[in-house]
mmCIF file of C-alpha atoms and ligand atoms in Angstrom:
data_model
loop_
_atom_site.group_PDB
_atom_site.id
_atom_site.type_symbol
_atom_site.label_atom_id
_atom_site.label_comp_id
_atom_site.label_asym_id
_atom_site.label_seq_id
_atom_site.Cartn_x
_atom_site.Cartn_y
_atom_site.Cartn_z
ATOM 1 C CA MET A 1 29.547 144.884 45.079
ATOM 2 C CA ALA A 2 32.015 142.103 43.843
ATOM 3 C CA GLU A 3 30.787 138.858 44.575
ATOM 4 C CA LYS A 4 31.198 137.131 48.117
ATOM 5 C CA ILE A 5 34.028 133.941 48.329
ATOM 6 C CA LEU A 6 33.800 133.723 52.220
ATOM 7 C CA GLU A 7 31.276 134.543 54.915
ATOM 8 C CA VAL A 8 32.528 134.060 58.555
ATOM 9 C CA LYS A 9 29.597 135.397 61.056
ATOM 10 C CA HIS A 10 30.444 134.609 65.133
ATOM 11 C CA LEU A 11 32.744 132.155 64.787
ATOM 12 C CA ASN A 12 33.258 130.536 67.962
ATOM 13 C CA ALA A 13 36.287 128.284 67.868
ATOM 14 C CA PHE A 14 37.253 126.208 71.868
ATOM 15 C CA TYR A 15 39.883 123.198 72.023
ATOM 16 C CA ARG A 16 39.470 120.389 74.263
ATOM 17 C CA GLU A 17 41.739 120.413 77.910
ATOM 18 C CA GLY A 18 41.959 117.207 79.311
ATOM 19 C CA ARG A 19 37.698 117.959 80.407
ATOM 20 C CA GLN A 20 37.910 121.786 79.200
ATOM 21 C CA ARG A 21 36.335 123.435 76.482
ATOM 22 C CA LYS A 22 38.659 126.452 75.897
ATOM 23 C CA GLN A 23 37.326 128.652 73.454
ATOM 24 C CA VAL A 24 40.104 130.183 71.754
ATOM 25 C CA LEU A 25 37.663 132.646 69.038
ATOM 26 C CA GLU A 26 35.246 134.947 70.330
ATOM 27 C CA ASP A 27 32.639 136.094 67.863
ATOM 28 C CA VAL A 28 35.034 136.844 64.530
ATOM 29 C CA SER A 29 33.110 138.230 62.225
ATOM 30 C CA PHE A 30 34.767 139.131 58.170
ATOM 31 C CA THR A 31 33.408 138.976 54.768
ATOM 32 C CA LEU A 32 36.323 138.360 52.038
ATOM 33 C CA HIS A 33 35.210 139.314 48.595
ATOM 34 C CA GLU A 34 36.690 138.472 44.959
ATOM 35 C CA GLY A 35 40.237 139.432 43.994
ATOM 36 C CA GLU A 36 40.755 140.646 47.808
ATOM 37 C CA ALA A 37 43.236 139.095 49.656
ATOM 38 C CA VAL A 38 42.863 139.707 53.926
ATOM 39 C CA GLY A 39 45.572 140.033 56.000
ATOM 40 C CA LEU A 40 45.732 138.208 59.319
ATOM 41 C CA ALA A 41 47.660 139.157 62.078
ATOM 42 C CA GLY A 42 47.711 139.642 65.642
ATOM 43 C CA GLN A 43 50.740 138.136 68.609
ATOM 44 C CA SER A 44 51.862 134.148 68.557
ATOM 45 C CA GLY A 45 48.163 132.475 69.980
ATOM 46 C CA SER A 46 46.023 135.515 69.123
ATOM 47 C CA GLY A 47 43.861 132.114 67.308
ATOM 48 C CA LYS A 48 45.402 132.879 63.472
ATOM 49 C CA THR A 49 45.637 129.421 62.823
ATOM 50 C CA THR A 50 42.549 128.049 64.857
ATOM 51 C CA LEU A 51 40.700 130.831 62.580
ATOM 52 C CA CYS A 52 42.268 129.015 59.154
ATOM 53 C CA LYS A 53 41.641 125.302 60.700
ATOM 54 C CA CYS A 54 37.772 126.657 60.880
ATOM 55 C CA VAL A 55 37.363 127.760 58.028
ATOM 56 C CA LEU A 56 38.788 124.423 55.976
ATOM 57 C CA GLY A 57 36.767 123.126 58.064
ATOM 58 C CA LEU A 58 39.729 121.270 59.637
ATOM 59 C CA LEU A 59 38.086 122.396 63.581
ATOM 60 C CA LYS A 60 34.682 121.056 64.359
ATOM 61 C CA ASP A 61 33.855 122.559 67.751
ATOM 62 C CA TYR A 62 33.091 125.831 67.028
ATOM 63 C CA GLU A 63 29.913 128.002 67.529
ATOM 64 C CA GLY A 64 28.711 130.549 64.543
ATOM 65 C CA GLU A 65 28.528 129.877 60.612
ATOM 66 C CA ILE A 66 31.290 130.147 58.104
ATOM 67 C CA VAL A 67 30.317 130.060 54.607
ATOM 68 C CA HIS A 68 31.712 129.112 51.452
ATOM 69 C CA TYR A 69 30.159 130.905 47.909
ATOM 70 C CA THR A 70 32.871 129.024 45.777
ATOM 71 C CA LYS A 71 35.203 125.152 46.281
ATOM 72 C CA ARG A 72 36.576 124.523 49.338
ATOM 73 C CA PRO A 73 40.127 126.297 49.810
ATOM 74 C CA GLN A 74 43.545 125.544 50.308
ATOM 75 C CA MET A 75 46.013 125.929 52.805
ATOM 76 C CA ILE A 76 49.445 127.027 52.195
ATOM 77 C CA PHE A 77 51.951 126.108 55.102
ATOM 78 C CA GLN A 78 54.295 127.486 56.475
ATOM 79 C CA ASP A 79 56.798 124.220 55.713
ATOM 80 C CA PRO A 80 56.037 122.839 52.479
ATOM 81 C CA PHE A 81 56.704 119.527 53.465
ATOM 82 C CA ARG A 82 53.518 119.248 55.374
ATOM 83 C CA SER A 83 51.450 119.144 52.503
ATOM 84 C CA LEU A 84 53.916 117.631 49.874
ATOM 85 C CA ASN A 85 54.031 113.649 49.642
ATOM 86 C CA PRO A 86 58.908 112.743 49.934
ATOM 87 C CA ARG A 87 57.730 109.994 48.703
ATOM 88 C CA LYS A 88 55.877 110.840 45.318
ATOM 89 C CA THR A 89 57.682 112.821 42.213
ATOM 90 C CA ILE A 90 56.279 117.058 41.976
ATOM 91 C CA GLY A 91 53.794 115.783 39.567
ATOM 92 C CA TRP A 92 52.670 112.992 40.819
ATOM 93 C CA ILE A 93 51.289 114.854 44.299
ATOM 94 C CA LEU A 94 49.931 117.750 41.256
ATOM 95 C CA GLU A 95 48.001 115.001 40.498
ATOM 96 C CA GLU A 96 46.609 113.861 42.599
ATOM 97 C CA PRO A 97 43.796 115.540 43.489
ATOM 98 C CA LEU A 98 43.015 115.699 39.821
ATOM 99 C CA ARG A 99 43.176 111.616 40.861
ATOM 100 C CA ILE A 100 40.781 111.494 43.077
ATOM 101 C CA GLN A 101 38.393 113.482 41.368
ATOM 102 C CA GLY A 102 38.230 111.103 38.131
ATOM 103 C CA GLY A 103 37.889 111.811 34.740
ATOM 104 C CA TYR A 104 40.596 112.642 33.870
ATOM 105 C CA SER A 105 43.173 110.726 31.449
ATOM 106 C CA LYS A 106 46.706 110.142 32.220
ATOM 107 C CA ASP A 107 47.313 112.774 29.697
ATOM 108 C CA GLU A 108 45.436 115.016 30.297
ATOM 109 C CA ARG A 109 46.252 115.258 33.736
ATOM 110 C CA ARG A 110 50.129 115.131 33.174
ATOM 111 C CA ARG A 111 48.817 118.764 30.872
ATOM 112 C CA LYS A 112 46.958 120.215 33.740
ATOM 113 C CA ALA A 113 49.810 119.326 36.224
ATOM 114 C CA GLU A 114 52.891 120.742 33.731
ATOM 115 C CA GLU A 115 50.443 123.705 33.154
ATOM 116 C CA MET A 116 50.357 124.199 36.266
ATOM 117 C CA LEU A 117 54.446 124.516 37.053
ATOM 118 C CA LYS A 118 54.676 127.179 34.606
ATOM 119 C CA GLN A 119 51.626 129.433 36.021
ATOM 120 C CA VAL A 120 54.135 129.323 39.230
ATOM 121 C CA HIS A 121 57.373 129.297 36.865
ATOM 122 C CA LEU A 122 58.935 126.226 37.532
ATOM 123 C CA LEU A 123 60.703 124.865 35.109
ATOM 124 C CA PRO A 124 58.578 121.104 33.384
ATOM 125 C CA GLU A 125 62.064 118.877 34.352
ATOM 126 C CA ILE A 126 60.518 119.149 38.724
ATOM 127 C CA TYR A 127 57.965 117.601 37.379
ATOM 128 C CA ALA A 128 60.085 114.666 37.474
ATOM 129 C CA ARG A 129 61.277 115.300 41.303
ATOM 130 C CA TYR A 130 61.050 114.922 44.589
ATOM 131 C CA PRO A 131 60.281 117.084 46.921
ATOM 132 C CA ARG A 132 63.868 116.304 48.682
ATOM 133 C CA GLU A 133 65.439 117.985 45.378
ATOM 134 C CA LEU A 134 63.466 121.468 45.449
ATOM 135 C CA SER A 135 65.004 124.238 47.454
ATOM 136 C CA GLY A 136 62.927 126.366 49.194
ATOM 137 C CA GLY A 137 61.483 128.714 47.097
ATOM 138 C CA GLN A 138 60.872 126.109 45.007
ATOM 139 C CA ARG A 139 58.735 123.865 47.099
ATOM 140 C CA GLN A 140 56.858 126.509 48.229
ATOM 141 C CA ARG A 141 55.686 127.488 44.511
ATOM 142 C CA ALA A 142 54.719 123.806 45.247
ATOM 143 C CA SER A 143 52.900 123.540 47.255
ATOM 144 C CA ILE A 144 51.036 126.941 45.682
ATOM 145 C CA ALA A 145 50.675 125.025 42.325
ATOM 146 C CA LEU A 146 49.266 122.234 44.606
ATOM 147 C CA SER A 147 46.866 124.102 45.913
ATOM 148 C CA LEU A 148 45.536 125.333 42.842
ATOM 149 C CA MET A 149 44.897 122.000 41.170
ATOM 150 C CA THR A 150 41.643 121.731 42.741
ATOM 151 C CA GLY A 151 40.590 124.814 40.854
ATOM 152 C CA THR A 152 39.765 126.258 44.432
ATOM 153 C CA ARG A 153 39.341 130.434 44.070
ATOM 154 C CA LEU A 154 40.962 130.993 47.880
ATOM 155 C CA ILE A 155 44.048 130.746 49.321
ATOM 156 C CA LEU A 156 44.769 129.639 52.848
ATOM 157 C CA ALA A 157 48.402 131.523 54.274
ATOM 158 C CA ASP A 158 49.923 130.785 57.343
ATOM 159 C CA GLU A 159 53.088 132.572 57.414
ATOM 160 C CA PRO A 160 54.650 130.743 53.824
ATOM 161 C CA LEU A 161 57.305 133.669 53.585
ATOM 162 C CA SER A 162 59.411 133.290 57.221
ATOM 163 C CA ALA A 163 61.858 129.621 56.830
ATOM 164 C CA LEU A 164 62.202 131.386 52.997
ATOM 165 C CA ASP A 165 65.659 134.307 52.913
ATOM 166 C CA VAL A 166 64.221 137.746 51.785
ATOM 167 C CA THR A 167 65.038 137.508 48.394
ATOM 168 C CA VAL A 168 62.876 134.316 48.009
ATOM 169 C CA GLN A 169 60.235 135.938 49.834
ATOM 170 C CA ALA A 170 59.199 138.923 47.054
ATOM 171 C CA GLN A 171 59.717 136.051 44.614
ATOM 172 C CA ILE A 172 56.818 134.196 46.290
ATOM 173 C CA ILE A 173 55.049 137.725 47.155
ATOM 174 C CA GLU A 174 55.026 138.849 43.200
ATOM 175 C CA LEU A 175 53.817 135.591 42.425
ATOM 176 C CA LEU A 176 51.429 135.312 45.196
ATOM 177 C CA ARG A 177 50.725 138.918 43.091
ATOM 178 C CA GLU A 178 50.375 137.634 39.970
ATOM 179 C CA LEU A 179 48.072 135.050 40.799
ATOM 180 C CA GLN A 180 45.663 137.831 42.509
ATOM 181 C CA GLU A 181 45.590 139.706 39.133
ATOM 182 C CA LYS A 182 45.494 136.798 37.069
ATOM 183 C CA GLU A 183 43.759 134.311 37.855
ATOM 184 C CA LYS A 184 41.680 136.323 40.646
ATOM 185 C CA ILE A 185 42.666 134.685 43.406
ATOM 186 C CA CYS A 186 41.340 135.531 46.720
ATOM 187 C CA TYR A 187 44.311 134.908 49.812
ATOM 188 C CA LEU A 188 43.466 134.673 53.795
ATOM 189 C CA PHE A 189 47.400 135.203 54.722
ATOM 190 C CA VAL A 190 48.200 134.907 58.327
ATOM 191 C CA SER A 191 51.552 136.907 59.426
ATOM 192 C CA HIS A 192 53.795 138.602 61.680
ATOM 193 C CA ASP A 193 55.320 140.947 59.177
ATOM 194 C CA LEU A 194 52.630 144.032 58.477
ATOM 195 C CA ASP A 195 54.929 144.888 55.345
ATOM 196 C CA VAL A 196 54.372 142.334 53.651
ATOM 197 C CA VAL A 197 50.666 142.084 54.682
ATOM 198 C CA SER A 198 50.321 145.334 52.738
ATOM 199 C CA MET A 199 51.802 144.337 49.859
ATOM 200 C CA LEU A 200 49.523 142.027 48.574
ATOM 201 C CA CYS A 201 46.361 142.497 51.342
ATOM 202 C CA SER A 202 44.097 146.174 51.141
ATOM 203 C CA ARG A 203 42.510 145.262 54.631
ATOM 204 C CA VAL A 204 43.607 143.449 56.776
ATOM 205 C CA LEU A 205 42.472 141.766 60.865
ATOM 206 C CA PHE A 206 43.903 142.478 63.688
ATOM 207 C CA LEU A 207 43.534 139.331 66.605
ATOM 208 C CA LYS A 208 44.167 139.777 69.945
ATOM 209 C CA ASP A 209 43.063 136.853 71.943
ATOM 210 C CA GLY A 210 40.925 135.343 70.033
ATOM 211 C CA GLU A 211 38.625 137.982 69.370
ATOM 212 C CA VAL A 212 38.987 141.051 65.871
ATOM 213 C CA LYS A 213 40.509 143.672 67.829
ATOM 214 C CA GLU A 214 40.727 145.801 64.139
ATOM 215 C CA TYR A 215 39.960 145.567 60.751
ATOM 216 C CA ALA A 216 41.661 147.740 58.870
ATOM 217 C CA ASP A 217 42.212 148.586 55.575
ATOM 218 C CA ILE A 218 46.167 148.404 54.363
HETATM 219 N N1 LIG B 301 45.552 121.811 69.074
HETATM 220 C C1 LIG B 301 45.081 122.308 70.285
HETATM 221 N N2 LIG B 301 45.107 121.944 71.238
HETATM 222 C C2 LIG B 301 44.647 122.778 72.147
HETATM 223 N N3 LIG B 301 45.000 124.103 72.090
HETATM 224 C C3 LIG B 301 45.641 124.629 71.421
HETATM 225 C C4 LIG B 301 45.933 124.075 69.852
HETATM 226 N N4 LIG B 301 46.568 124.349 69.438
HETATM 227 C C5 LIG B 301 46.295 125.669 69.477
HETATM 228 N N5 LIG B 301 45.926 125.605 70.579
HETATM 229 C C6 LIG B 301 45.822 127.410 71.340
HETATM 230 O O1 LIG B 301 45.018 128.172 70.839
HETATM 231 C C7 LIG B 301 44.973 129.451 70.793
HETATM 232 C C8 LIG B 301 45.387 129.733 69.716
HETATM 233 O O2 LIG B 301 46.579 129.219 69.108
HETATM 234 P P1 LIG B 301 46.108 129.426 67.734
HETATM 235 O O3 LIG B 301 48.024 128.573 66.766
HETATM 236 O O4 LIG B 301 45.505 130.067 66.787
HETATM 237 O O5 LIG B 301 47.603 131.303 67.833
HETATM 238 P P2 LIG B 301 48.645 131.657 65.946
HETATM 239 O O6 LIG B 301 48.304 132.653 66.491
HETATM 240 O O7 LIG B 301 48.057 130.802 64.970
HETATM 241 O O8 LIG B 301 49.726 131.628 66.977
HETATM 242 P P3 LIG B 301 51.531 131.846 65.922
HETATM 243 O O9 LIG B 301 51.871 133.471 66.327
HETATM 244 O O10 LIG B 301 51.816 131.175 67.135
HETATM 245 O O11 LIG B 301 51.145 130.827 64.968
HETATM 246 C C9 LIG B 301 46.882 129.233 71.498
HETATM 247 O O12 LIG B 301 45.896 130.205 73.245
HETATM 248 C C10 LIG B 301 46.684 127.843 71.748
HETATM 249 O O13 LIG B 301 48.632 127.562 72.863
HETATM 250 MG MG1 LIG B 302 49.688 129.705 63.814
#
């Protein structure tokens, strides 16, 4: 059996609404193993983003257990602007996790950022550009590069393709697949589009009203 990457056990999650505590996930359990990509599907409001937030540690009000067996996961969003600081160059943004981590020289940081640009098939000159100077597809590649800078093996992707047109979508899926194969990156991949899910994921978790309706091979 492959190594475990993430285990979610009997997860209940809550939001506060005025004085009420509103439950939005109920008894959600699943395990993600090395090399695996799990799709997360279900209607709007079924709790997909909430589940990602819990896994990332952004939502504190939950019961159950979330066990990380590797480095903290990283998230990519529908709108890559959310993770790219508009006032900084792509190079600066990519180097930021290393600056925070510490222990890297200026040259080492630059080399790693350049390596990562190459890995997501962006040209070296993107290093000096600002996020607004990139196309939508380039921006999503940059945000994928950023998520990989921490050395994580688990990417949570919340509808990462829905702001892109169809040809660009196909290119980003191709990149995600390549990273899956070459770098053994795992995904928790939120999408309404089961065709897209089936290109990347071996299993899909269907949520309905915060509960797992089905956990099936795809
Ligand atoms: N910050 C919040 N405070 C209170 N309720 C929230 C909050 N965020 C989400 N909810 C509610 O929690 C439920 C699950 O929302 P969530 O965003 O996880 O759904 P989703 O499956 O990601 O939907 P979509 O496909 O539209 O992105 C919904 O009923 C939503 O209204
Ligand atoms: Mg959502």
